[in-house]
mmCIF file of C-alpha atoms in Angstrom:
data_model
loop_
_atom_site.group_PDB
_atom_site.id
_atom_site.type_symbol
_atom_site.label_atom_id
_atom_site.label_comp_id
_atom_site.label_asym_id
_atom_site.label_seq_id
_atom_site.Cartn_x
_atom_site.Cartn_y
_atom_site.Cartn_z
ATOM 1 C CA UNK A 6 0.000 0.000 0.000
ATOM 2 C CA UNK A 7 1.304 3.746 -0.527
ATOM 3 C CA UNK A 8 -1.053 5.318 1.854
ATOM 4 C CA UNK A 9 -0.171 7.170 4.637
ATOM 5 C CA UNK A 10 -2.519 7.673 7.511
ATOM 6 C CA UNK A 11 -2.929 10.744 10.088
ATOM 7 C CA UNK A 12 -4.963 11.626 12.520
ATOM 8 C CA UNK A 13 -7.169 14.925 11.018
ATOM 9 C CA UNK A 14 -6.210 17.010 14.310
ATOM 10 C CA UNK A 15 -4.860 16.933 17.699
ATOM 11 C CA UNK A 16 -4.319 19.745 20.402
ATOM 12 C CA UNK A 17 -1.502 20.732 22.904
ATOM 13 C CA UNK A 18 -1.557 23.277 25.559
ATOM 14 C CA UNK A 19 0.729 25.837 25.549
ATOM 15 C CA UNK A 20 4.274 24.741 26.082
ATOM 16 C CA UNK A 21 3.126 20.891 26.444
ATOM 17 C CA UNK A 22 4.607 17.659 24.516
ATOM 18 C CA UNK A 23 2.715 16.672 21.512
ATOM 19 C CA UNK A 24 3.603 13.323 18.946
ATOM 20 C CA UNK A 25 1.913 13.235 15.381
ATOM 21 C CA UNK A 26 1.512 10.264 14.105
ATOM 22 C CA UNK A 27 1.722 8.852 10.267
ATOM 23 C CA UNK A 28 1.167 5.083 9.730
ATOM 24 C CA UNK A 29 2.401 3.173 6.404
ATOM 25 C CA UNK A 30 3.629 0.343 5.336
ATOM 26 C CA UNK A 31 6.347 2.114 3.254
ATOM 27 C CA UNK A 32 7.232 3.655 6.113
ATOM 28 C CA UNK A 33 8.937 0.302 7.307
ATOM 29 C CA UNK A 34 11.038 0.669 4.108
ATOM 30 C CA UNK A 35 11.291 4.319 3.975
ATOM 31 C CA UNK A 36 11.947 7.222 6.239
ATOM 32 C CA UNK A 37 8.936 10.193 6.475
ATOM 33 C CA UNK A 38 9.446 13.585 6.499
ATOM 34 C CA UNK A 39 7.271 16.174 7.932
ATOM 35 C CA UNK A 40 6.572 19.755 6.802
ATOM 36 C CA UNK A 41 4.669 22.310 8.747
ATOM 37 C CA UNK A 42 1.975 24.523 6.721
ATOM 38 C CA UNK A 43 0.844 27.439 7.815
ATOM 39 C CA UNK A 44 -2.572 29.061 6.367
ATOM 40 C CA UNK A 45 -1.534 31.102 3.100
ATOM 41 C CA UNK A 46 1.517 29.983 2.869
ATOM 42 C CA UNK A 47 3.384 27.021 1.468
ATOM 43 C CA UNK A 48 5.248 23.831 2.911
ATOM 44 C CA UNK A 49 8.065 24.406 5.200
ATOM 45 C CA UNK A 50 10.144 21.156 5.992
ATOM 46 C CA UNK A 51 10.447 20.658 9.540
ATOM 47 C CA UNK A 52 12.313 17.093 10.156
ATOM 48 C CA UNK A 53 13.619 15.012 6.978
ATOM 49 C CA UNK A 54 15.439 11.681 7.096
ATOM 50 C CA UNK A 55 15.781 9.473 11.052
ATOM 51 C CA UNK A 56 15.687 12.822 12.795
ATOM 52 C CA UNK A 57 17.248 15.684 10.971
ATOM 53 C CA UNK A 58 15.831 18.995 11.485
ATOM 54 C CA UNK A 59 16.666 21.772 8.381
ATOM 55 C CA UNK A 60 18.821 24.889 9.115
ATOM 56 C CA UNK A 61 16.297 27.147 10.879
ATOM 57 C CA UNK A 62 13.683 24.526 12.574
ATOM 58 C CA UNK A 63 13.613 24.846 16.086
ATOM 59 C CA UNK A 64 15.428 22.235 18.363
ATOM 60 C CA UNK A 65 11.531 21.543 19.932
ATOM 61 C CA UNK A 66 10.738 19.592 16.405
ATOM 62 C CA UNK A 67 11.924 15.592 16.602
ATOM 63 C CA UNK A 68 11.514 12.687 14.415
ATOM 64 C CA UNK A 69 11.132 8.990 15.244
ATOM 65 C CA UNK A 70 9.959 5.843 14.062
ATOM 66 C CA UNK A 71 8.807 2.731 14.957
ATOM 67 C CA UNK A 72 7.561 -0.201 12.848
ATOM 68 C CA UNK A 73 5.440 1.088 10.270
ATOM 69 C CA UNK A 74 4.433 4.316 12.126
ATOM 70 C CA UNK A 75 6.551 7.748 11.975
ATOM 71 C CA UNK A 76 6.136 10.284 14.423
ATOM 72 C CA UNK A 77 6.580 13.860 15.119
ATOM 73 C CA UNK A 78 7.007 14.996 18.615
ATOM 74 C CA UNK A 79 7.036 19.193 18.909
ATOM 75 C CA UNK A 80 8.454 19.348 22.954
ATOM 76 C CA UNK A 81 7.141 22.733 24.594
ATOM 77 C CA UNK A 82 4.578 23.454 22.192
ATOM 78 C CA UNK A 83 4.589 27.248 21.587
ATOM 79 C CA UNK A 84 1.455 29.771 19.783
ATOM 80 C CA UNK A 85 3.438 29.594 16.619
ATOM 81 C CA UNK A 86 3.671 26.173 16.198
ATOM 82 C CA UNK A 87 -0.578 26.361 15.713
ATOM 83 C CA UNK A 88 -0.355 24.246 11.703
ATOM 84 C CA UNK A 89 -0.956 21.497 9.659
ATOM 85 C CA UNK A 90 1.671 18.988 9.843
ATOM 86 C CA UNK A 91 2.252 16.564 6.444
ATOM 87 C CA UNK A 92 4.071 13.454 6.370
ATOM 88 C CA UNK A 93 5.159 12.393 3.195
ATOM 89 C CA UNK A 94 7.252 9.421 2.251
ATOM 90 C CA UNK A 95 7.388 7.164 -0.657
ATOM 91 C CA UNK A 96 5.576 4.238 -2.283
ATOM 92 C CA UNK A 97 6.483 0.613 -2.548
ATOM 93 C CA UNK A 98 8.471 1.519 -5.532
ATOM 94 C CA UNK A 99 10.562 4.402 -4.401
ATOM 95 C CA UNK A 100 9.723 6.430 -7.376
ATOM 96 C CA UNK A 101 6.706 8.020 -6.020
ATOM 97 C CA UNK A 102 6.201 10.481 -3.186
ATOM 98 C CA UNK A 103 3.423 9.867 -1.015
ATOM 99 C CA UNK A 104 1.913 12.088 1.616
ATOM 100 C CA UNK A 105 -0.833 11.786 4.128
ATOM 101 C CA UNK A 106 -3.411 13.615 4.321
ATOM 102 C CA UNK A 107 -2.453 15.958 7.181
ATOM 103 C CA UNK A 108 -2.802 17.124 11.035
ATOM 104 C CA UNK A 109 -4.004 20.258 11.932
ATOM 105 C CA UNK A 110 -2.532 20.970 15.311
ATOM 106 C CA UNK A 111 -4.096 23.501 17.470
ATOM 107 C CA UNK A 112 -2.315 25.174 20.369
ATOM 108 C CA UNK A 113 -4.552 26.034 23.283
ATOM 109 C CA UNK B 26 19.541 33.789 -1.349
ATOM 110 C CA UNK B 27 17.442 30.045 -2.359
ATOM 111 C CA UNK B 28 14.214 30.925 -4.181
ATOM 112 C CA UNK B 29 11.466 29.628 -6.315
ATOM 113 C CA UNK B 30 9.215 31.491 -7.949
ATOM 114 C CA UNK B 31 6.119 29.534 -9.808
ATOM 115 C CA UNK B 32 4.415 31.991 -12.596
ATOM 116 C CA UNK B 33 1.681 30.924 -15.513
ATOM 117 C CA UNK B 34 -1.238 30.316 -13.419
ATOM 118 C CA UNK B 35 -4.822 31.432 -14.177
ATOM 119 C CA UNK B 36 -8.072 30.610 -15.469
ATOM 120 C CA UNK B 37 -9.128 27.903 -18.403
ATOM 121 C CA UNK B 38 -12.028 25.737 -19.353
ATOM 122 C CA UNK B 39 -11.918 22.137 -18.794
ATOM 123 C CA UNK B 40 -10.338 20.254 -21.446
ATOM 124 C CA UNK B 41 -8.192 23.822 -21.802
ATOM 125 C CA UNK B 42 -4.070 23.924 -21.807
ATOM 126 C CA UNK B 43 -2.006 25.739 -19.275
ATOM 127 C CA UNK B 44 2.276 26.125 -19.264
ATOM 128 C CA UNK B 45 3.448 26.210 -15.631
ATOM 129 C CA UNK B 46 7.062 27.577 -15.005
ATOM 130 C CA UNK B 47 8.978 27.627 -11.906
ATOM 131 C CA UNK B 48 12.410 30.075 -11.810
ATOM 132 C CA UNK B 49 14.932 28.973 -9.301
ATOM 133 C CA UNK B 50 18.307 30.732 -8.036
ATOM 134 C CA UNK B 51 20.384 31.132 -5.808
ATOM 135 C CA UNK B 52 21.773 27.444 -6.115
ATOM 136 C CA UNK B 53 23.112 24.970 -8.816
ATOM 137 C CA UNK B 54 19.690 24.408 -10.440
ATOM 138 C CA UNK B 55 21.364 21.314 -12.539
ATOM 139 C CA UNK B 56 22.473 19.434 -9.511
ATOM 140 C CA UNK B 57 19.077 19.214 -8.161
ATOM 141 C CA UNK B 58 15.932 17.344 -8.810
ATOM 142 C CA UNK B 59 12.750 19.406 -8.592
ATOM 143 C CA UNK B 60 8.977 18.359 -7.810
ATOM 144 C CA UNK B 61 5.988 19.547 -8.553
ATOM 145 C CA UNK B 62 3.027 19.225 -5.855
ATOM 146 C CA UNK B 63 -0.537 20.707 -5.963
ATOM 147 C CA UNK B 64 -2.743 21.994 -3.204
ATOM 148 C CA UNK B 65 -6.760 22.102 -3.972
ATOM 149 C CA UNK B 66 -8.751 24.103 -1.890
ATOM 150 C CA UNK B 67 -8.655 23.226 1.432
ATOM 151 C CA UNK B 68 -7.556 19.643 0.834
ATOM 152 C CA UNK B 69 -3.940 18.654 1.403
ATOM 153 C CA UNK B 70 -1.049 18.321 -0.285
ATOM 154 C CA UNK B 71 -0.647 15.826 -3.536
ATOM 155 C CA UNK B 72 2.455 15.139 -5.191
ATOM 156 C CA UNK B 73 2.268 15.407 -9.027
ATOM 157 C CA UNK B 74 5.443 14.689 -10.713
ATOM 158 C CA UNK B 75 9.106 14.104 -9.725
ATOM 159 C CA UNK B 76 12.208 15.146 -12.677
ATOM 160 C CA UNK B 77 15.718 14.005 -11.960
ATOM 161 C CA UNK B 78 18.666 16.549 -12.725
ATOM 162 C CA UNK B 79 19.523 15.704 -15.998
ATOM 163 C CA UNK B 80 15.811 14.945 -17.076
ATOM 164 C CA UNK B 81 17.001 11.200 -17.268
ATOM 165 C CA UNK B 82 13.918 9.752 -14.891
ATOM 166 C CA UNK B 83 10.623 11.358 -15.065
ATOM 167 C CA UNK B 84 7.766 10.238 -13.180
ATOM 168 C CA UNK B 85 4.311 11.060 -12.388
ATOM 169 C CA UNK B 86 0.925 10.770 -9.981
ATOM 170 C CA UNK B 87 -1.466 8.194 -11.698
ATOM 171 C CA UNK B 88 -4.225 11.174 -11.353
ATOM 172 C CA UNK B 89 -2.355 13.166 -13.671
ATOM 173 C CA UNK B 90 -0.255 10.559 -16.170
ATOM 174 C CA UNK B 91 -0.564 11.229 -19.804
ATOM 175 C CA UNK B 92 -2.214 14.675 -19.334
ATOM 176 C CA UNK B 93 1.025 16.874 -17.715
ATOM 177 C CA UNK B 94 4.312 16.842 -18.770
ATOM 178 C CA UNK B 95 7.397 17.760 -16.132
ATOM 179 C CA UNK B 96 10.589 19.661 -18.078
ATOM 180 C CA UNK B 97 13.190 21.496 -17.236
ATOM 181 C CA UNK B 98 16.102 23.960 -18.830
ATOM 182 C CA UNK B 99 18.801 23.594 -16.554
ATOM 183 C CA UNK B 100 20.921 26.405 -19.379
ATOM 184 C CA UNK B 101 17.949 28.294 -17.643
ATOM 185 C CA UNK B 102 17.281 27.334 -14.282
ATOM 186 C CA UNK B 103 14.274 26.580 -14.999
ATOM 187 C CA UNK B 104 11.218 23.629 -14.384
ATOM 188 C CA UNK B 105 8.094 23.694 -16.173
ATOM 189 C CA UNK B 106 4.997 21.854 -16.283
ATOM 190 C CA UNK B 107 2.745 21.722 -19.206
ATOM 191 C CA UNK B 108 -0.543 20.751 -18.615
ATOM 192 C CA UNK B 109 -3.034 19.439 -21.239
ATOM 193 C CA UNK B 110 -6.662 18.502 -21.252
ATOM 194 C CA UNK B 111 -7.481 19.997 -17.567
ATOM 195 C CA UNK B 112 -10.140 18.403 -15.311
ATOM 196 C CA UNK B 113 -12.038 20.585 -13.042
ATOM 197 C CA UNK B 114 -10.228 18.697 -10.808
ATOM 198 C CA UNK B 115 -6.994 19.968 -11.180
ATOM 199 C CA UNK B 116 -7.966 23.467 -9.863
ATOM 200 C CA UNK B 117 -5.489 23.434 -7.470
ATOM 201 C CA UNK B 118 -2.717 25.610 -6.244
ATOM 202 C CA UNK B 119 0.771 24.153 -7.500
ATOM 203 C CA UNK B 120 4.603 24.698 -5.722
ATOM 204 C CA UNK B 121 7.336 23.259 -7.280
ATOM 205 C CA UNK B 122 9.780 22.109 -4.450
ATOM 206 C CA UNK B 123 13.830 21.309 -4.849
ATOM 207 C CA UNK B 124 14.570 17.621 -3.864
ATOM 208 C CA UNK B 125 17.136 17.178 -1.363
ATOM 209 C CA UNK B 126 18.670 13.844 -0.789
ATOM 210 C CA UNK B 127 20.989 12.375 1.961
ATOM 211 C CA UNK B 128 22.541 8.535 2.173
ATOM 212 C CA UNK B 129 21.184 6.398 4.717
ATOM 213 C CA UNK B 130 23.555 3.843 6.135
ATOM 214 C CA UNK B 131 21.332 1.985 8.503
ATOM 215 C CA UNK B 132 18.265 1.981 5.964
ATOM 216 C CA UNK B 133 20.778 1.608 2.874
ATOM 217 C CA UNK B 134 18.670 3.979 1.058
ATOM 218 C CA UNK B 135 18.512 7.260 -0.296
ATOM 219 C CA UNK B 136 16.409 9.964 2.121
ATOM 220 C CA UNK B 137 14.690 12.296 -0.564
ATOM 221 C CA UNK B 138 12.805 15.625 0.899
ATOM 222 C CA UNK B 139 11.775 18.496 -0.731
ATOM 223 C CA UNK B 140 13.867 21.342 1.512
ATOM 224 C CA UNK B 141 12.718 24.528 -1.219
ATOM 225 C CA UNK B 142 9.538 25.092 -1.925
ATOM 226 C CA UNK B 143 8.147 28.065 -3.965
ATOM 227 C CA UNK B 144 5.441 30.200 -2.881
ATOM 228 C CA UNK B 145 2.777 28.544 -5.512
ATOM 229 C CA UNK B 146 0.869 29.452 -8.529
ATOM 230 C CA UNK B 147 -2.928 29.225 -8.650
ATOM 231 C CA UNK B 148 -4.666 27.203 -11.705
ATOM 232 C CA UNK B 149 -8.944 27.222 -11.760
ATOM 233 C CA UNK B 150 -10.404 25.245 -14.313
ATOM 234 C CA UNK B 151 -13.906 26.038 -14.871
ATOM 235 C CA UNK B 152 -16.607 26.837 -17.459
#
């Protein structure tokens, strides 16, 4: 299967852990990556590879996974971090990227 | 400074033609492969095609296969996506997005991401 699978949305209260989730079976083959998206504007990459965060991301963002599940953890959840949250990985062939279809992440 | 801009977006009838072209500077365009992913409104994201750096391997979302077309002039720096016989469905807004890609010992595979992404460019098809 190429699908990956996220919970629609989750909350955190300010400064709080929170872990988004993204289930797949190419994720037992694959690493995900995450990107943040803000309303308006476009992707931002947030954690690509085993745990790798892009020049710029905030130490907060982490990466792990497990099985056929990849996870985002955001540690001390601040206002700004208020999103949706993509995983994206690719298919059984490698050739395609795959993404799921997203976590909007409210900060309360 | 790393940018992207998308331009060639607009309006067109369904069954209508549209050229989509993506700028990039500030890096070695020809070293890269580039992406293009779409966005409808208020859906998420969908890939839509993937071209390597020397336009040697192409591919493409089944959704869209036979009716777009992924190029690039790297004498240009540029990517470009031609799209024929649009679907109401593919009103959508579209970033193209540089691939990055880093060797994974443990995994013994290549981790692609897409680290650059352009601001987007808007297509509607309607009647």
């Amino acid at each position: 299967s190429s699908e990956l699978t996220q919970d629609p949305a989750v909350s955190v209260a300010l400064g709080q852990t929170v872990r988004i989730t993204c289930q797949g079976d190419s994720l037992r083959s694959y690493y995900a990556n995450w990107y943040q998206q803000k309303p308006g504007q476009a992707p931002v990459l947030v954690i690509y590879g085993k745990n790798n965060r892009p020049s710029g991301i905030p130490d907060r963002f982490s990466g792990s996974s497990s099985g056929n599940t990849a996870s985002l953890t955001i540690t001390g959840a601040q206002a700004e971090d208020e999103a949706d949250y993509y995983c994206s990985s690719r298919d059984s062939s490698g050739n395609h990227v795959v993404f799921g279809g997203g976590t909007t992440l409210t900060v309360l | 400074e790393v940018q992207l801009v998308e331009s060639g977006g607009g309006l067109v009838k369904p069954g209508g033609s549209l050229r989509l072209s993506c700028a990039a500077s500030g890096f070695t365009f020809s070293g890269y492969s580039m992406n293009w992913v779409r966005q409808a409104p208020g859906k998420g994201l969908e890939w839509v095609s993937s071209i390597s750096s020397s336009s040697s391997y192409i591919y493409y979302a089944d959704s869209v296969k036979g009716r777009l077309t992924i190029s690039r002039d790297n004498a240009k720096n540029s990517l470009y996506l031609q799209m024929n016989s649009l679907r109401v469905e593919d009103t959508a807004v579209y970033y193209c997005a540089r691939v990055g890609r880093e060797y994974d010992i443990l995994t013994a595979h290549y981790c692609y991401y897409m680290d650059v992404w352009g601001k987007g460019t808007t297509v509607t098809v309607s009647s």
